[in-house]
One Martini backbone bead per residue (centre of mass of N, CA, C, O) as a GRO file, in nm:
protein
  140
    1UNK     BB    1   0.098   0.040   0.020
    2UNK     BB    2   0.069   0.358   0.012
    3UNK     BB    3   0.171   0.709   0.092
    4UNK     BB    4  -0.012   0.949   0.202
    5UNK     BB    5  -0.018   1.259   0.109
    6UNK     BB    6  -0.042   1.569   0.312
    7UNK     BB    7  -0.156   1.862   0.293
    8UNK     BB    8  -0.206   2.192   0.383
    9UNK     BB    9  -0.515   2.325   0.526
   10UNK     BB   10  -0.687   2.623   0.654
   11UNK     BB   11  -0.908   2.380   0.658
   12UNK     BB   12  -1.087   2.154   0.774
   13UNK     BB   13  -1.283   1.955   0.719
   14UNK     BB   14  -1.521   2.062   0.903
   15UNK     BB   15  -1.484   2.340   0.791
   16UNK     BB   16  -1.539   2.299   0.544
   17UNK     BB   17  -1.827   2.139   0.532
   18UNK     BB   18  -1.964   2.391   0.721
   19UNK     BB   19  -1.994   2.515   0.448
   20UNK     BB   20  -2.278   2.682   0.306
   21UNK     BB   21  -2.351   2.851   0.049
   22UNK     BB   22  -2.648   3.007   0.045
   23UNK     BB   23  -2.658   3.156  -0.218
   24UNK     BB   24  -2.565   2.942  -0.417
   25UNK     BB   25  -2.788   2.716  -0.335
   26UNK     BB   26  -3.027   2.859  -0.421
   27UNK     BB   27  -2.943   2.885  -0.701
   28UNK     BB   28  -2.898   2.604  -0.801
   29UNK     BB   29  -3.164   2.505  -0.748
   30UNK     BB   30  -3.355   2.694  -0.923
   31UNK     BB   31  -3.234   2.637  -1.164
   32UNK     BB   32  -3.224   2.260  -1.202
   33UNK     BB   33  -3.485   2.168  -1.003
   34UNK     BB   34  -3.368   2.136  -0.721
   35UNK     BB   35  -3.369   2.077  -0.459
   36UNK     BB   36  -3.234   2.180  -0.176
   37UNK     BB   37  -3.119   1.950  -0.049
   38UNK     BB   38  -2.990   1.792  -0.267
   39UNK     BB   39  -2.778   2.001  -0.306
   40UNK     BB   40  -2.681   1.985  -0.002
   41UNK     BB   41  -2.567   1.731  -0.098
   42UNK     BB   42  -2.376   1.763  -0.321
   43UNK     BB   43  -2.218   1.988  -0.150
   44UNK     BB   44  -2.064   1.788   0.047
   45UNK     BB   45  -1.915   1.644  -0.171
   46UNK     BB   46  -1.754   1.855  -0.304
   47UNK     BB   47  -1.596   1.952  -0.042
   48UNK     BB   48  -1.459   1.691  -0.055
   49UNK     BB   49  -1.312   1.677  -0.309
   50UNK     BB   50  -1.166   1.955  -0.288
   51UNK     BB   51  -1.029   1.882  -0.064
   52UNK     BB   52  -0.875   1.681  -0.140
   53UNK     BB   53  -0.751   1.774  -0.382
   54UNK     BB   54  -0.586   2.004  -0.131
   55UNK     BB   55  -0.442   1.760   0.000
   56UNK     BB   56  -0.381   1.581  -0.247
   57UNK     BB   57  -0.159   1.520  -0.498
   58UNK     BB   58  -0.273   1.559  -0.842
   59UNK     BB   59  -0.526   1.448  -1.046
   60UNK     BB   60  -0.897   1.469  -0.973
   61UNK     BB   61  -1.185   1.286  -0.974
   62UNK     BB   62  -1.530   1.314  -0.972
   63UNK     BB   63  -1.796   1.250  -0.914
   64UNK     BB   64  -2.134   1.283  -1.069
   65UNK     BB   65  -2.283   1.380  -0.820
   66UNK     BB   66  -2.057   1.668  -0.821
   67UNK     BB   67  -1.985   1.786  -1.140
   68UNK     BB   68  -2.258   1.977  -1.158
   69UNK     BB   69  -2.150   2.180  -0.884
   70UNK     BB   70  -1.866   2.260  -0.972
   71UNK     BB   71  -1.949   2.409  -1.217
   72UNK     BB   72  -2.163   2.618  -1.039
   73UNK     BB   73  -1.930   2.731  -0.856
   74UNK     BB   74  -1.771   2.869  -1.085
   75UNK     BB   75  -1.964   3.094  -1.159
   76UNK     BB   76  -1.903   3.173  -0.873
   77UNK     BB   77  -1.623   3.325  -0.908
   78UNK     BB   78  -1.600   3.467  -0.602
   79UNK     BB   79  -1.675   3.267  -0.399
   80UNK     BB   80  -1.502   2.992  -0.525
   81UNK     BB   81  -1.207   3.188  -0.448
   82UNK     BB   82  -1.252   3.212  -0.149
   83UNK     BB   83  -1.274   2.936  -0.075
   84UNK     BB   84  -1.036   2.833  -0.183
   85UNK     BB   85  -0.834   2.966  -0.011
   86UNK     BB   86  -0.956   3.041   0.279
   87UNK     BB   87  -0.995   2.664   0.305
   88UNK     BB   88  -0.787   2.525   0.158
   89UNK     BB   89  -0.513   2.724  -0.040
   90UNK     BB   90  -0.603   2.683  -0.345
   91UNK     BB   91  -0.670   2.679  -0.611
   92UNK     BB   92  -0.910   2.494  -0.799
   93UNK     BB   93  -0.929   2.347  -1.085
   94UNK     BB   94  -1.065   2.281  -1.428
   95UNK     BB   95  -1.153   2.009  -1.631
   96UNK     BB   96  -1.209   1.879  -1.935
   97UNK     BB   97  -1.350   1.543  -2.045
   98UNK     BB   98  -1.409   1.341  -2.287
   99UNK     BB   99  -1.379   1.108  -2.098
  100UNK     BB  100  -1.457   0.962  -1.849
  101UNK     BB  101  -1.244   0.867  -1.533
  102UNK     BB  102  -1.246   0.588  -1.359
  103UNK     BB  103  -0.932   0.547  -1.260
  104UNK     BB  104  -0.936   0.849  -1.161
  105UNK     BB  105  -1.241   0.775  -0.975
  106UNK     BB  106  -1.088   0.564  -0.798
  107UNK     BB  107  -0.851   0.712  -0.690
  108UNK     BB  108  -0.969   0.950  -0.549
  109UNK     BB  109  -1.167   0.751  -0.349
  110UNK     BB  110  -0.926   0.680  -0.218
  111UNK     BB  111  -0.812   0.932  -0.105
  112UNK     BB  112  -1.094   1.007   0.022
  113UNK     BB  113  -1.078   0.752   0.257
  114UNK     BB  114  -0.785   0.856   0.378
  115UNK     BB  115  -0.903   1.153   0.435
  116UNK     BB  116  -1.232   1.082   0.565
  117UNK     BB  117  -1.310   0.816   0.508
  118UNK     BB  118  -1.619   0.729   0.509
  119UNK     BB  119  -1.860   0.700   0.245
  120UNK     BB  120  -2.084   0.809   0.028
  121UNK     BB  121  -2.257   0.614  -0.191
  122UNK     BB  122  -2.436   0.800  -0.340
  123UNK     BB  123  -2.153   0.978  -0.388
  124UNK     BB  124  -1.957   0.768  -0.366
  125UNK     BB  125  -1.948   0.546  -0.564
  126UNK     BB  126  -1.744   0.221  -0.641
  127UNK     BB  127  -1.761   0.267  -0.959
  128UNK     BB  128  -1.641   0.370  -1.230
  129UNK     BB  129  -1.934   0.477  -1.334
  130UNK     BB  130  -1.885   0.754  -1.120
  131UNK     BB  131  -1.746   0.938  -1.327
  132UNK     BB  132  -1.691   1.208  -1.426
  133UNK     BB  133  -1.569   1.480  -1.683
  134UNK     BB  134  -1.380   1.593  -1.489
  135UNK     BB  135  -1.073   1.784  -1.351
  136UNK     BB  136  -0.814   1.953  -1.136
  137UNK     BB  137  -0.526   1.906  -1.216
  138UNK     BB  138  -0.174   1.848  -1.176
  139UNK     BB  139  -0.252   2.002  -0.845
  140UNK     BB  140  -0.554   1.998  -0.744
   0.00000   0.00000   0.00000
């Protein structure tokens, strides 16, 4: 088993984790008719992505279940370059890929297990079937 480097991050798991983006959210809601709680389990999905990306070097596929929140938060980009800064320490670049990366996002979710712990099945499903279209760029 290799061992995994963790980076430093401003802000703890808990505290990213904790982070509301309530304007955000209400927006993105109404967007694309995600009811609020829902976009809310997405959007927490995401947050652990995001650490991960900033807490582990490499370039990170997302799940599917929350690569179009991802992308929703870029366009919010006053917010989304705060967040990353004030919460990482970095920005977290976003690349589109042309073909999903099972291999990508199975390496990601390996990464996100040593650094969150368990999984939400529904946010990290297990098969590589689960990656979004999305990358982080090779330096998380």
């Amino acid at each position: 088993m290799s061992t995994l480097t963790v980076r430093w991050t401003p802000g703890s798991v808990a505290e990213v984790t904790a982070y509301r983006g309530e304007a955000f959210l209400a927006g993105y809601a109404e967007s694309p008719g995600v009811p609020v709680h829902e976009a809310g389990h997405r959007f927490d999905g995401l947050k652990q992505f995001l650490f991960v990306c900033a807490a582990t070097p490499g370039t990170h596929t997302p799940p599917d279940a929350v690569a179009g929140m991802w992308r929703s938060f870029l366009l919010s980009s006053r917010e989304y370059r705060q967040f990353c800064h004030a919460y990482l320490g970095r920005f977290v670049d976003h690349g589109t890929l042309e073909t999903p990366s099972g291999e990508g996002y199975l390496a990601t979710r390996r990464a996100a297990e040593r650094v969150l712990g368990r999984l939400d099945e529904e946010l990290w499903p297990t098969g590589g079937d689960g990656a979004g279209r999305d990358d982080s760029g090779p330096d998380g």
